[in-house]
Amino acid sequence: MKNTFLKTLLCTSATAATLAWSTHAAAQEEVTIGYQQIVGPYVSAIAMKKFDEPLKAAGYTVKWRQFSSAGDISSALASGGIPIGVLGSTGIAAAATRGVNMQLFWILDNIGHSEALVVRKESGISKPEDLKGKRIGVPFVSTSHFHLLVALSKVWKMNPRDVRILNMQPPQIVAAWQRGDIDAAYVWPPALTTLLKDGTVLTDSEEVGKASVPTFDGIVVDKDWAQKNPKFMQAYTKVLAQAYVDYKQNGAKWTGSSPEVKGITQMIGGESKDILEAMKMLVFPTAADMASNTWLGGGAASGAVKALTESAAFLKEQKQIDSVLADYSGFVNASWVEQAAKSK
C-alpha cells in the first residue's frame, strides 16, 4: 500500500510539474514589433539579440517585422496587427490626428543631416527654382515628405504642385534613381548614402528644421496595450536605455567590422562603411535626455508635442490630413523613459 501510495504521489507530482511547466510556457506572449530601415543603437540591439532574454524573463517572445513605410506601420497599429512600431515625427502626427490610439515613448534619433534632398548631377538642378517640372521621389507621410513640402513652400516660396512629387519607398527610390526615372529624392540612409555617390545635396533636414521644426524618429505603442503590459514596457525600455548609453560611451570606436555595425547591415541592408557614415549624421539622445522638456517631458510644453502640433498643422495645410487636434500631449508619454533613466 505504501509503495502504491508513493507511486501515485510521484506521478501526481510529475503531472503537476508538467502542467506548471506547460502553463509557464504558455504564458510566453508573442509580440510583433515593427521597425523601419533606420540606423542606430536600436537596430543594433535587435541584431545583437539584446532584447531576447530580458523580454523572455518578463514573459514575452518577440517577432521583429521590417516595414517599408510609415503608412504601413500606422495601418498595422490602427488594425491591431502590431502593438509597437517605429514612426517619424510626421507619421506620428498624421496617425494621432487620424485617431490611432498610441503614444510616443522613445526618441530614436534627432534626424538633422541624415535626411536630405539629393539631386542627380546630370539633372541640371543647381538651385531650388530648377526643381520646377522635375520628378522627386519621397516616401509619403514621412519626415522627409514633411520637410520637402516645408522647403518648397515655406523656405523657397514655391508651389509644391510645380514639381512632380512621387510616392516611393526607399528601395524603390534607389531603383528609380539608378534607372534615371527620377531627378531628385528626399530620403534617409541607407538609400541616401547610395544616392550621394552620384548626387549632390540641395538641402537637408538640419537646414529645413531651422526654418520650421526639427524632425525625429520615435517608437510608439498602442496606449491600451502598454497599460496592460507594464512588465514588457519596463524590460524593453531598460534594454533600449542601456543600448543608447553603450553607444554614447563606445560608438566612436565602432568600425565597419564591429559586430554592432555588421548587425545593422544584416537587419536593413547596405554596406558597413555607409552605416557608420549615416550614424554620424544623427543625434541619439539618452533616456535622461528624452525625459527632459527638450523631448518627452513637460506635457504640452515638451519639444515632441510642439513638433507634432506644427507637423500636423502643415500636413493639414497640404491637405494630407483633414484637421488638427487641439492638444497632442495625450500622444506623448515620458513615464517609460523616466523609469528607464533611473534603472541600473
CSV table of C-alpha atoms in Angstrom, one decimal:
chain,number,residue,atom,x,y,z
A,1,MET,CA,0.0,0.0,0.0
A,2,LYS,CA,2.8,2.4,0.9
A,3,ASN,CA,4.6,1.7,-2.5
A,4,THR,CA,1.3,2.2,-4.4
A,5,PHE,CA,0.7,5.5,-2.5
A,6,LEU,CA,4.2,6.6,-3.2
A,7,LYS,CA,4.0,5.9,-6.9
A,8,THR,CA,0.7,7.7,-7.0
A,9,LEU,CA,2.2,10.7,-5.2
A,10,LEU,CA,5.2,10.7,-7.5
A,11,CYS,CA,3.0,10.5,-10.7
A,12,THR,CA,0.7,13.3,-9.3
A,13,SER,CA,3.8,15.4,-8.6
A,14,ALA,CA,5.3,14.8,-12.0
A,15,THR,CA,1.9,15.6,-13.7
A,16,ALA,CA,1.7,18.8,-11.6
A,17,ALA,CA,5.2,19.8,-12.6
A,18,THR,CA,4.5,19.1,-16.2
A,19,LEU,CA,1.3,21.2,-16.0
A,20,ALA,CA,3.2,24.0,-14.3
A,21,TRP,CA,5.9,24.0,-17.0
A,22,SER,CA,3.2,24.0,-19.7
A,23,THR,CA,1.4,26.9,-18.0
A,24,HIS,CA,4.7,28.8,-17.8
A,25,ALA,CA,5.5,28.1,-21.5
A,26,ALA,CA,2.0,29.2,-22.5
A,27,ALA,CA,2.5,32.4,-20.5
A,28,GLN,CA,5.1,33.5,-23.1
A,29,GLU,CA,3.1,36.0,-25.1
A,30,GLU,CA,4.3,36.6,-28.6
A,31,VAL,CA,4.7,40.3,-29.6
A,32,THR,CA,5.3,41.5,-33.1
A,33,ILE,CA,7.3,44.8,-33.3
A,34,GLY,CA,7.6,46.9,-36.4
A,35,TYR,CA,10.8,48.7,-37.4
A,36,GLN,CA,12.0,50.5,-40.5
A,37,GLN,CA,15.3,50.9,-42.4
A,38,ILE,CA,16.7,53.3,-39.8
A,39,VAL,CA,20.3,53.1,-38.5
A,40,GLY,CA,21.2,53.4,-34.8
A,41,PRO,CA,21.6,51.6,-31.4
A,42,TYR,CA,18.1,50.3,-31.5
A,43,VAL,CA,18.5,48.2,-34.7
A,44,SER,CA,22.0,47.1,-33.4
A,45,ALA,CA,20.5,45.9,-30.2
A,46,ILE,CA,17.8,43.9,-32.1
A,47,ALA,CA,20.5,42.3,-34.3
A,48,MET,CA,22.7,41.5,-31.3
A,49,LYS,CA,19.6,39.9,-29.6
A,50,LYS,CA,19.9,42.1,-26.6
A,51,PHE,CA,16.2,42.1,-26.1
A,52,ASP,CA,15.6,38.4,-26.2
A,53,GLU,CA,16.5,37.3,-22.6
A,54,PRO,CA,15.1,40.3,-20.7
A,55,LEU,CA,11.8,40.1,-22.5
A,56,LYS,CA,11.6,36.3,-22.1
A,57,ALA,CA,12.2,36.8,-18.4
A,58,ALA,CA,9.2,39.2,-18.4
A,59,GLY,CA,7.1,36.6,-20.2
A,60,TYR,CA,7.3,37.6,-23.9
A,61,THR,CA,8.9,36.5,-27.1
A,62,VAL,CA,9.3,39.0,-29.9
A,63,LYS,CA,8.9,38.8,-33.7
A,64,TRP,CA,10.7,41.6,-35.4
A,65,ARG,CA,9.0,42.8,-38.6
A,66,GLN,CA,10.5,45.3,-41.0
A,67,PHE,CA,8.1,47.7,-42.7
A,68,SER,CA,8.9,49.8,-45.7
A,69,SER,CA,6.9,52.9,-44.9
A,70,ALA,CA,5.3,54.9,-42.1
A,71,GLY,CA,1.9,54.4,-43.7
A,72,ASP,CA,2.2,50.6,-43.4
A,73,ILE,CA,3.2,50.8,-39.7
A,74,SER,CA,0.4,53.2,-39.0
A,75,SER,CA,-2.1,50.9,-40.6
A,76,ALA,CA,-0.7,47.9,-38.6
A,77,LEU,CA,-1.0,49.8,-35.4
A,78,ALA,CA,-4.6,51.0,-36.2
A,79,SER,CA,-5.7,47.5,-37.0
A,80,GLY,CA,-4.1,45.9,-34.0
A,81,GLY,CA,-1.6,44.0,-36.2
A,82,ILE,CA,1.3,45.2,-34.1
A,83,PRO,CA,1.4,47.0,-30.7
A,84,ILE,CA,4.7,48.8,-31.2
A,85,GLY,CA,6.3,50.4,-34.2
A,86,VAL,CA,8.8,52.9,-35.5
A,87,LEU,CA,7.5,56.2,-37.0
A,88,GLY,CA,8.9,59.5,-37.9
A,89,SER,CA,7.5,62.6,-36.2
A,90,THR,CA,5.4,63.5,-39.3
A,91,GLY,CA,3.9,60.0,-39.4
A,92,ILE,CA,3.1,60.2,-35.7
A,93,ALA,CA,1.3,63.5,-36.1
A,94,ALA,CA,-0.7,62.1,-39.0
A,95,ALA,CA,-1.6,58.8,-37.2
A,96,ALA,CA,-2.5,60.6,-34.0
A,97,THR,CA,-4.7,63.1,-35.9
A,98,ARG,CA,-6.5,60.2,-37.6
A,99,GLY,CA,-7.3,58.6,-34.2
A,100,VAL,CA,-4.7,55.9,-33.8
A,101,ASN,CA,-4.7,55.1,-30.1
A,102,MET,CA,-1.0,55.3,-29.5
A,103,GLN,CA,1.7,57.2,-27.6
A,104,LEU,CA,5.3,58.2,-28.4
A,105,PHE,CA,7.5,56.9,-25.6
A,106,TRP,CA,11.0,56.8,-27.1
A,107,ILE,CA,13.1,59.1,-29.3
A,108,LEU,CA,15.2,57.0,-31.7
A,109,ASP,CA,17.1,60.0,-33.1
A,110,ASN,CA,17.2,63.6,-34.0
A,111,ILE,CA,17.3,63.5,-37.8
A,112,GLY,CA,19.3,66.5,-38.7
A,113,HIS,CA,21.7,65.9,-41.6
A,114,SER,CA,20.6,62.3,-42.1
A,115,GLU,CA,17.6,63.2,-44.4
A,116,ALA,CA,18.3,65.2,-47.4
A,117,LEU,CA,17.1,66.4,-50.8
A,118,VAL,CA,19.6,64.9,-53.3
A,119,VAL,CA,19.6,65.8,-57.0
A,120,ARG,CA,21.2,63.9,-59.8
A,121,LYS,CA,24.4,65.5,-61.0
A,122,GLU,CA,23.2,65.3,-64.6
A,123,SER,CA,19.7,66.6,-63.8
A,124,GLY,CA,20.6,70.3,-64.4
A,125,ILE,CA,19.4,71.2,-60.9
A,126,SER,CA,21.7,73.6,-59.1
A,127,LYS,CA,19.2,75.8,-57.3
A,128,PRO,CA,15.6,75.4,-55.9
A,129,GLU,CA,14.0,77.1,-58.9
A,130,ASP,CA,15.4,74.4,-61.1
A,131,LEU,CA,13.2,71.8,-59.5
A,132,LYS,CA,10.1,73.1,-61.4
A,133,GLY,CA,8.8,70.3,-63.6
A,134,LYS,CA,11.2,67.8,-62.1
A,135,ARG,CA,10.4,64.3,-60.6
A,136,ILE,CA,11.2,63.9,-56.9
A,137,GLY,CA,10.8,60.6,-55.1
A,138,VAL,CA,9.9,60.6,-51.4
A,139,PRO,CA,8.0,58.3,-49.0
A,140,PHE,CA,4.7,60.0,-48.4
A,141,VAL,CA,3.7,61.0,-44.8
A,142,SER,CA,7.3,60.6,-43.7
A,143,THR,CA,9.6,63.2,-42.1
A,144,SER,CA,11.3,63.5,-45.5
A,145,HIS,CA,8.0,64.3,-47.1
A,146,PHE,CA,7.1,66.9,-44.5
A,147,HIS,CA,10.5,68.7,-44.8
A,148,LEU,CA,10.3,68.5,-48.7
A,149,LEU,CA,7.0,70.3,-48.6
A,150,VAL,CA,8.3,72.8,-46.0
A,151,ALA,CA,11.4,73.5,-48.1
A,152,LEU,CA,9.3,74.1,-51.3
A,153,SER,CA,6.5,76.2,-49.9
A,154,LYS,CA,7.9,78.0,-46.8
A,155,VAL,CA,11.7,78.2,-47.4
A,156,TRP,CA,11.8,78.6,-51.2
A,157,LYS,CA,8.3,80.1,-51.6
A,158,MET,CA,7.4,77.7,-54.4
A,159,ASN,CA,4.2,75.9,-55.2
A,160,PRO,CA,4.7,72.2,-54.5
A,161,ARG,CA,2.4,71.5,-57.5
A,162,ASP,CA,5.1,72.9,-59.7
A,163,VAL,CA,7.2,69.8,-59.2
A,164,ARG,CA,6.2,66.1,-59.7
A,165,ILE,CA,6.3,64.5,-56.2
A,166,LEU,CA,6.2,60.7,-56.4
A,167,ASN,CA,5.3,58.4,-53.5
A,168,MET,CA,8.2,55.9,-53.3
A,169,GLN,CA,9.7,53.8,-50.6
A,170,PRO,CA,13.5,53.9,-50.1
A,171,PRO,CA,14.3,50.7,-52.1
A,172,GLN,CA,12.0,52.0,-54.9
A,173,ILE,CA,13.8,55.4,-54.8
A,174,VAL,CA,17.2,53.7,-55.3
A,175,ALA,CA,15.9,51.6,-58.2
A,176,ALA,CA,14.2,54.6,-59.9
A,177,TRP,CA,17.4,56.7,-59.4
A,178,GLN,CA,19.6,54.1,-61.0
A,179,ARG,CA,17.2,53.8,-64.0
A,180,GLY,CA,17.1,57.6,-64.4
A,181,ASP,CA,13.4,57.7,-63.7
A,182,ILE,CA,13.6,60.5,-61.1
A,183,ASP,CA,15.6,63.7,-61.0
A,184,ALA,CA,15.8,64.1,-57.2
A,185,ALA,CA,14.8,62.4,-53.9
A,186,TYR,CA,14.3,63.3,-50.3
A,187,VAL,CA,15.2,60.2,-48.2
A,188,TRP,CA,17.3,58.8,-45.4
A,189,PRO,CA,20.2,56.2,-45.2
A,190,PRO,CA,21.0,53.7,-46.5
A,191,ALA,CA,19.2,54.9,-49.6
A,192,LEU,CA,20.5,58.4,-49.1
A,193,THR,CA,24.1,57.1,-49.0
A,194,THR,CA,23.6,55.3,-52.3
A,195,LEU,CA,22.2,58.4,-54.0
A,196,LEU,CA,25.1,60.6,-52.8
A,197,LYS,CA,27.5,58.5,-54.8
A,198,ASP,CA,26.4,60.4,-57.9
A,199,GLY,CA,24.2,63.1,-56.5
A,200,THR,CA,24.5,66.4,-54.6
A,201,VAL,CA,22.6,67.7,-51.6
A,202,LEU,CA,20.4,70.7,-52.3
A,203,THR,CA,19.2,70.9,-48.7
A,204,ASP,CA,18.8,68.7,-45.6
A,205,SER,CA,16.6,68.4,-42.5
A,206,GLU,CA,19.1,70.3,-40.4
A,207,GLU,CA,18.7,73.3,-42.6
A,208,VAL,CA,14.9,73.0,-43.2
A,209,GLY,CA,14.3,72.3,-39.5
A,210,LYS,CA,15.7,75.7,-38.6
A,211,ALA,CA,13.0,77.3,-40.7
A,212,SER,CA,10.2,75.1,-39.2
A,213,VAL,CA,10.6,72.4,-36.5
A,214,PRO,CA,13.2,69.6,-36.2
A,215,THR,CA,12.1,66.1,-37.2
A,216,PHE,CA,12.8,62.9,-35.4
A,217,ASP,CA,12.2,59.2,-35.4
A,218,GLY,CA,10.5,57.6,-32.5
A,219,ILE,CA,8.9,54.4,-31.1
A,220,VAL,CA,5.2,54.4,-30.5
A,221,VAL,CA,3.0,51.9,-28.6
A,222,ASP,CA,-0.7,51.2,-28.5
A,223,LYS,CA,-1.8,53.0,-25.4
A,224,ASP,CA,-4.1,50.3,-24.0
A,225,TRP,CA,-1.6,47.6,-24.7
A,226,ALA,CA,1.1,49.4,-22.8
A,227,GLN,CA,-1.1,49.9,-19.8
A,228,LYS,CA,-1.9,46.1,-19.8
A,229,ASN,CA,1.8,45.1,-20.3
A,230,PRO,CA,3.9,47.2,-17.9
A,231,LYS,CA,6.5,44.4,-17.4
A,232,PHE,CA,7.2,44.3,-21.2
A,233,MET,CA,7.5,48.1,-21.3
A,234,GLN,CA,9.9,48.2,-18.4
A,235,ALA,CA,12.1,45.4,-19.8
A,236,TYR,CA,12.0,46.8,-23.3
A,237,THR,CA,12.9,50.4,-22.4
A,238,LYS,CA,15.6,49.2,-20.0
A,239,VAL,CA,17.4,47.4,-22.9
A,240,LEU,CA,16.9,50.5,-25.1
A,241,ALA,CA,18.4,52.8,-22.4
A,242,GLN,CA,21.5,50.6,-22.0
A,243,ALA,CA,21.9,50.4,-25.8
A,244,TYR,CA,22.0,54.2,-26.0
A,245,VAL,CA,24.3,54.6,-23.1
A,246,ASP,CA,26.7,52.0,-24.7
A,247,TYR,CA,26.6,53.8,-28.0
A,248,LYS,CA,27.3,57.2,-26.3
A,249,GLN,CA,30.3,55.6,-24.5
A,250,ASN,CA,31.7,53.4,-27.2
A,251,GLY,CA,30.1,54.4,-30.5
A,252,ALA,CA,33.1,56.4,-31.6
A,253,LYS,CA,35.2,53.2,-31.6
A,254,TRP,CA,32.8,51.3,-33.9
A,255,THR,CA,34.3,50.3,-37.2
A,256,GLY,CA,32.9,48.5,-40.3
A,257,SER,CA,33.9,45.2,-38.7
A,258,SER,CA,32.3,45.8,-35.4
A,259,PRO,CA,29.5,43.3,-34.6
A,260,GLU,CA,27.1,46.1,-33.9
A,261,VAL,CA,27.6,47.6,-37.3
A,262,LYS,CA,27.5,44.3,-39.1
A,263,GLY,CA,24.3,43.6,-37.2
A,264,ILE,CA,22.7,46.8,-38.5
A,265,THR,CA,23.8,45.9,-42.0
A,266,GLN,CA,22.2,42.4,-41.7
A,267,MET,CA,18.9,43.9,-40.5
A,268,ILE,CA,18.4,46.7,-43.0
A,269,GLY,CA,20.9,46.2,-45.8
A,270,GLY,CA,23.6,48.5,-47.2
A,271,GLU,CA,27.4,48.5,-46.5
A,272,SER,CA,29.1,48.8,-43.2
A,273,LYS,CA,31.0,52.0,-44.1
A,274,ASP,CA,27.8,53.6,-45.2
A,275,ILE,CA,26.1,52.7,-42.0
A,276,LEU,CA,28.8,54.3,-40.0
A,277,GLU,CA,28.6,57.5,-42.1
A,278,ALA,CA,24.9,57.5,-41.7
A,279,MET,CA,25.1,57.3,-37.9
A,280,LYS,CA,27.4,60.2,-37.7
A,281,MET,CA,24.6,62.4,-39.2
A,282,LEU,CA,22.2,61.5,-36.4
A,283,VAL,CA,22.0,62.5,-32.7
A,284,PHE,CA,20.9,59.7,-30.3
A,285,PRO,CA,19.6,61.2,-27.0
A,286,THR,CA,19.9,59.1,-23.9
A,287,ALA,CA,16.9,58.2,-21.7
A,288,ALA,CA,17.7,61.1,-19.4
A,289,ASP,CA,17.8,63.5,-22.3
A,290,MET,CA,14.4,62.2,-23.5
A,291,ALA,CA,12.9,62.7,-20.1
A,292,SER,CA,13.6,66.4,-20.3
A,293,ASN,CA,11.3,69.1,-21.7
A,294,THR,CA,13.5,69.1,-24.8
A,295,TRP,CA,11.9,65.8,-25.9
A,296,LEU,CA,9.2,64.0,-24.0
A,297,GLY,CA,8.9,65.6,-20.6
A,298,GLY,CA,6.9,68.7,-19.7
A,299,GLY,CA,3.5,67.7,-21.0
A,300,ALA,CA,2.1,70.2,-23.5
A,301,ALA,CA,5.4,72.2,-23.3
A,302,SER,CA,7.5,69.3,-24.4
A,303,GLY,CA,9.5,69.6,-27.6
A,304,ALA,CA,7.8,66.5,-29.0
A,305,VAL,CA,4.3,67.9,-28.5
A,306,LYS,CA,5.3,71.1,-30.2
A,307,ALA,CA,6.8,69.3,-33.1
A,308,LEU,CA,3.7,67.1,-33.6
A,309,THR,CA,1.5,70.1,-33.4
A,310,GLU,CA,3.4,72.0,-36.1
A,311,SER,CA,3.8,69.0,-38.2
A,312,ALA,CA,0.0,68.3,-38.1
A,313,ALA,CA,-0.7,72.0,-39.0
A,314,PHE,CA,1.5,71.8,-42.0
A,315,LEU,CA,0.0,68.4,-43.1
A,316,LYS,CA,-3.5,69.9,-42.9
A,317,GLU,CA,-2.3,72.9,-45.0
A,318,GLN,CA,-1.0,70.4,-47.6
A,319,LYS,CA,-4.3,68.5,-47.4
A,320,GLN,CA,-2.6,65.4,-46.1
A,321,ILE,CA,-5.0,65.3,-43.1
A,322,ASP,CA,-8.4,66.9,-42.6
A,323,SER,CA,-7.9,68.7,-39.3
A,324,VAL,CA,-5.5,69.4,-36.4
A,325,LEU,CA,-6.2,68.4,-32.8
A,326,ALA,CA,-6.3,71.0,-30.1
A,327,ASP,CA,-3.8,69.1,-28.0
A,328,TYR,CA,-1.3,66.4,-28.8
A,329,SER,CA,0.1,65.9,-25.3
A,330,GLY,CA,-2.0,62.8,-24.8
A,331,PHE,CA,0.0,61.1,-27.6
A,332,VAL,CA,3.4,61.6,-25.7
A,333,ASN,CA,4.3,59.6,-22.6
A,334,ALA,CA,7.5,60.3,-20.7
A,335,SER,CA,6.9,57.8,-17.9
A,336,TRP,CA,8.7,54.9,-19.5
A,337,VAL,CA,11.9,56.9,-20.3
A,338,GLU,CA,11.8,58.3,-16.8
A,339,GLN,CA,11.8,54.8,-15.3
A,340,ALA,CA,14.5,53.6,-17.8
A,341,ALA,CA,16.7,56.6,-16.9
A,342,LYS,CA,16.7,55.5,-13.3
A,343,SER,CA,17.2,51.8,-13.9
A,344,LYS,CA,20.6,50.2,-13.5
